[in-house]
Every structure is written in structure tokens, then in C-alpha cells.
Amino acid sequence: SAVISQKPSRDICQRGTSLTIQCQVDSQVTMMFWYRQQPGQSLTLIATANQGSEATYESGFVIDKFPISRPNLTFSTLTVSNMSPEDSSIYLCSVAPNTGELFFGEGSRLTVL
Amino acid sequence: GESVGLHLPTLSVQEGDNSIINCAYSNSASDYFIWYKQESGKGPQFIIDIRSNMDKRQGQRVTVLLNKTVKHLSLQIAATQPGDSAVYFCAENIAEYGNKLVFGAGTILRVKS
């Protein structure tokens, strides 16, 4: 298993600003995943972050809007840039230490005004 | 806290009854499936998984059934309890896509006492 801590747990942001979400894992993992969960909806994969390489983004998500850092095997950040109300969502960090089952953090709930 | 399931289908069951939550998946190449439970204000929590070489797997009070012919997955919860109230998501994994999980739409389970 893996224990994942995310910061902030929630925030209220102003339109046009950027916010960086941190994800810390209690063990070393190769792959970390960032998901978005819009209100009342399911989870959508934003990108996969591997240590030492550029993140791989899914269709509809771009690096300029969601830059990701992966400086080591236990930490990653996701930045939501130039936010608009449409970015109001829960952002979830997840890892798959044993290939297959994904473990999730508690999520970062962002509200953009 | 705010519910993440505002727009999702709802299944209401009486406490003590059995619950069946259904999921249709999209890709015939999917080889691994997971059911997650998400309580309000929390990240998804692993319930049970099944690989494509199986058609049934049982856990404690939960059973997952897989029908590859019609690409259908179900989660059965025996003797449903109030603590089972949550949003339930199925997720499918396609190994050739780098073990990324794709989530289904989700179902709200409400348990009436």
C-alpha cells in the first residue's frame, strides 16, 4: 500500500491566478498520476509523471495549463495555471506501487471565483 | 461535505439488503478492473479488483463479476450497511496503454436505515 498526502486540501482562488498542489508519498514509486474530478463527475486522468522525464499528458490537457514537476521518487507537484471558474475541481494524486491498483490521496478541492 | 456525485445515477437500498452496482466498460483489450468507493470529501478507496482471466472474485461482503462477452462489470455488496453509502466507480486498465486506469461514470449508493 501507499500513503499519499496532498496540500492544500482545499483552496479558494481568484480568476487568473495559479496554484501549485503538492503530493508526497511515503514510499518510492516510479509512476505518479494526476486526476481531475469535476463537480458531480468521475475521475479524468490529466497526466502521468515519471521521475527524471517530462510528464505525459492526456488528450485535452497541456503542459502550459497544468505544468508538473517530479523531482524525486516520492514527490510531485501539479500547477493549475491562469485559473478560471471551469477549473474548479478536485485534483487527485495517485500512485501504483505494485502495477495495477491505484492508491489515491484525499484530493485538493479548488474553487475558482 | 459537498457530494461529488451530484449528477450521477443513484441506487437506494434498504439496510440489510444486497446491492448490485453495474458498470459497462469500453475497451475489449482491458485486462484489469477495479472497483473504488469514494466517500464525501475523500479520495477513492480500493474495494476489490479482478483480472480478465477470471469471471468472479469475492472479498469480504463484496463480489465482483466480469462478463467479457458484453463488457460488463458488477459489484455486489451483501447485507448493505449505512457505512456503504458512497459513490462507487469502476475502473479499467489496459496494460498496453501503460497501466493507466480509466474510470467509469460512477453510481451513488444510498442506504436507508
Short mmCIF file of N, CA and C in Angstrom, two decimals, chain A residues 31 33 35 37 39-43 45 48 58 90 92 99-102 104-106 109, chain B residues 2 4 6-8 32 34 36 38 41-44 46 89 98-101 103-105:
data_model
loop_
_atom_site.label_atom_id
_atom_site.label_comp_id
_atom_site.label_asym_id
_atom_site.label_seq_id
_atom_site.Cartn_x
_atom_site.Cartn_y
_atom_site.Cartn_z
N MET A 31 5.84 5.70 -11.02
CA MET A 31 4.84 6.49 -11.73
C MET A 31 3.88 7.15 -10.74
N PHE A 33 0.34 9.70 -10.88
CA PHE A 33 -0.71 10.12 -11.78
C PHE A 33 -1.49 11.27 -11.15
N TYR A 35 -5.14 13.20 -11.44
CA TYR A 35 -6.50 13.13 -11.96
C TYR A 35 -7.26 14.40 -11.60
N GLN A 37 -11.32 15.67 -10.95
CA GLN A 37 -12.71 15.26 -10.75
C GLN A 37 -13.57 16.51 -10.67
N PRO A 39 -17.06 18.72 -10.53
CA PRO A 39 -18.23 18.51 -9.66
C PRO A 39 -19.25 17.55 -10.26
N GLY A 40 -19.62 16.54 -9.51
CA GLY A 40 -20.62 15.60 -9.94
C GLY A 40 -20.18 14.63 -11.01
N GLN A 41 -18.88 14.55 -11.24
CA GLN A 41 -18.41 13.70 -12.33
C GLN A 41 -17.37 12.69 -11.85
N SER A 42 -16.93 11.88 -12.79
CA SER A 42 -15.94 10.85 -12.49
C SER A 42 -14.53 11.44 -12.58
N LEU A 43 -13.55 10.57 -12.46
CA LEU A 43 -12.16 10.99 -12.50
C LEU A 43 -11.62 10.93 -13.93
N LEU A 45 -7.99 11.35 -16.10
CA LEU A 45 -6.54 11.43 -15.99
C LEU A 45 -6.01 12.67 -16.70
N THR A 48 0.61 11.62 -16.53
CA THR A 48 1.44 10.66 -15.81
C THR A 48 2.81 11.30 -15.61
N GLU A 58 -2.59 13.63 -21.15
CA GLU A 58 -3.70 13.02 -21.87
C GLU A 58 -4.33 14.05 -22.81
N ILE A 90 -11.83 18.82 -7.96
CA ILE A 90 -10.94 18.13 -7.04
C ILE A 90 -9.79 17.58 -7.87
N LEU A 92 -6.58 15.08 -7.82
CA LEU A 92 -6.16 13.91 -7.04
C LEU A 92 -4.83 13.38 -7.55
N THR A 99 1.97 -1.99 -9.65
CA THR A 99 1.43 -2.12 -11.01
C THR A 99 0.00 -2.66 -10.99
N GLY A 100 -0.93 -1.77 -11.20
CA GLY A 100 -2.33 -2.17 -11.20
C GLY A 100 -3.12 -1.30 -10.26
N GLU A 101 -3.24 -1.73 -9.01
CA GLU A 101 -4.06 -0.97 -8.07
C GLU A 101 -3.49 0.42 -7.86
N LEU A 102 -4.37 1.40 -7.98
CA LEU A 102 -4.01 2.78 -7.73
C LEU A 102 -4.42 3.19 -6.33
N PHE A 104 -4.93 6.54 -3.89
CA PHE A 104 -5.22 7.95 -4.06
C PHE A 104 -4.97 8.73 -2.79
N GLY A 105 -4.59 10.00 -2.99
CA GLY A 105 -4.62 10.93 -1.88
C GLY A 105 -6.04 11.38 -1.64
N GLU A 106 -6.21 12.26 -0.65
CA GLU A 106 -7.55 12.73 -0.30
C GLU A 106 -8.04 13.81 -1.26
N ARG A 109 -9.31 20.24 -3.21
CA ARG A 109 -10.56 20.79 -3.73
C ARG A 109 -10.37 22.28 -4.00
N GLU B 2 -19.33 18.59 0.63
CA GLU B 2 -20.04 18.59 -0.65
C GLU B 2 -19.93 17.23 -1.31
N VAL B 4 -19.63 14.61 -4.31
CA VAL B 4 -19.06 14.62 -5.65
C VAL B 4 -19.99 13.93 -6.63
N LEU B 6 -23.26 14.64 -7.54
CA LEU B 6 -24.50 15.36 -7.76
C LEU B 6 -25.20 14.93 -9.03
N HIS B 7 -24.45 14.53 -10.08
CA HIS B 7 -25.08 14.26 -11.35
C HIS B 7 -25.03 12.78 -11.71
N LEU B 8 -24.77 11.93 -10.76
CA LEU B 8 -24.59 10.53 -11.05
C LEU B 8 -25.86 9.75 -10.74
N TYR B 32 -7.65 -5.59 -16.64
CA TYR B 32 -7.67 -5.50 -15.18
C TYR B 32 -8.72 -4.47 -14.80
N ILE B 34 -10.98 -2.55 -11.46
CA ILE B 34 -11.00 -2.24 -10.03
C ILE B 34 -12.30 -1.51 -9.71
N TYR B 36 -13.81 1.14 -6.95
CA TYR B 36 -13.43 2.09 -5.92
C TYR B 36 -14.68 2.64 -5.23
N GLN B 38 -15.87 6.03 -3.02
CA GLN B 38 -15.48 7.39 -2.67
C GLN B 38 -16.52 8.00 -1.74
N GLY B 41 -15.89 14.02 0.39
CA GLY B 41 -14.73 14.75 0.88
C GLY B 41 -13.46 13.92 0.94
N LYS B 42 -13.50 12.72 0.38
CA LYS B 42 -12.33 11.85 0.44
C LYS B 42 -11.91 11.38 -0.95
N GLY B 43 -10.70 10.84 -1.03
CA GLY B 43 -10.25 10.25 -2.28
C GLY B 43 -10.82 8.86 -2.45
N PRO B 44 -10.78 8.32 -3.66
CA PRO B 44 -11.29 6.97 -3.90
C PRO B 44 -10.49 5.93 -3.12
N PHE B 46 -9.79 1.75 -2.70
CA PHE B 46 -9.86 0.45 -3.35
C PHE B 46 -10.81 -0.49 -2.60
N PHE B 89 -17.11 3.72 -8.19
CA PHE B 89 -16.59 3.82 -9.55
C PHE B 89 -15.95 2.51 -9.96
N GLY B 98 0.13 1.54 -20.81
CA GLY B 98 0.97 1.98 -19.71
C GLY B 98 0.31 1.92 -18.36
N ASN B 99 -0.63 1.00 -18.21
CA ASN B 99 -1.27 0.78 -16.91
C ASN B 99 -1.98 2.02 -16.38
N LYS B 100 -2.59 2.76 -17.25
CA LYS B 100 -3.41 3.89 -16.83
C LYS B 100 -4.83 3.39 -16.57
N LEU B 101 -5.42 3.86 -15.51
CA LEU B 101 -6.80 3.49 -15.20
C LEU B 101 -7.76 4.50 -15.81
N PHE B 103 -11.69 5.59 -15.63
CA PHE B 103 -12.80 5.45 -14.69
C PHE B 103 -14.15 5.55 -15.39
N GLY B 104 -15.10 4.76 -14.89
CA GLY B 104 -16.47 4.86 -15.34
C GLY B 104 -17.16 6.04 -14.69
N ALA B 105 -18.44 6.20 -15.03
CA ALA B 105 -19.18 7.39 -14.63
C ALA B 105 -19.47 7.44 -13.14
#
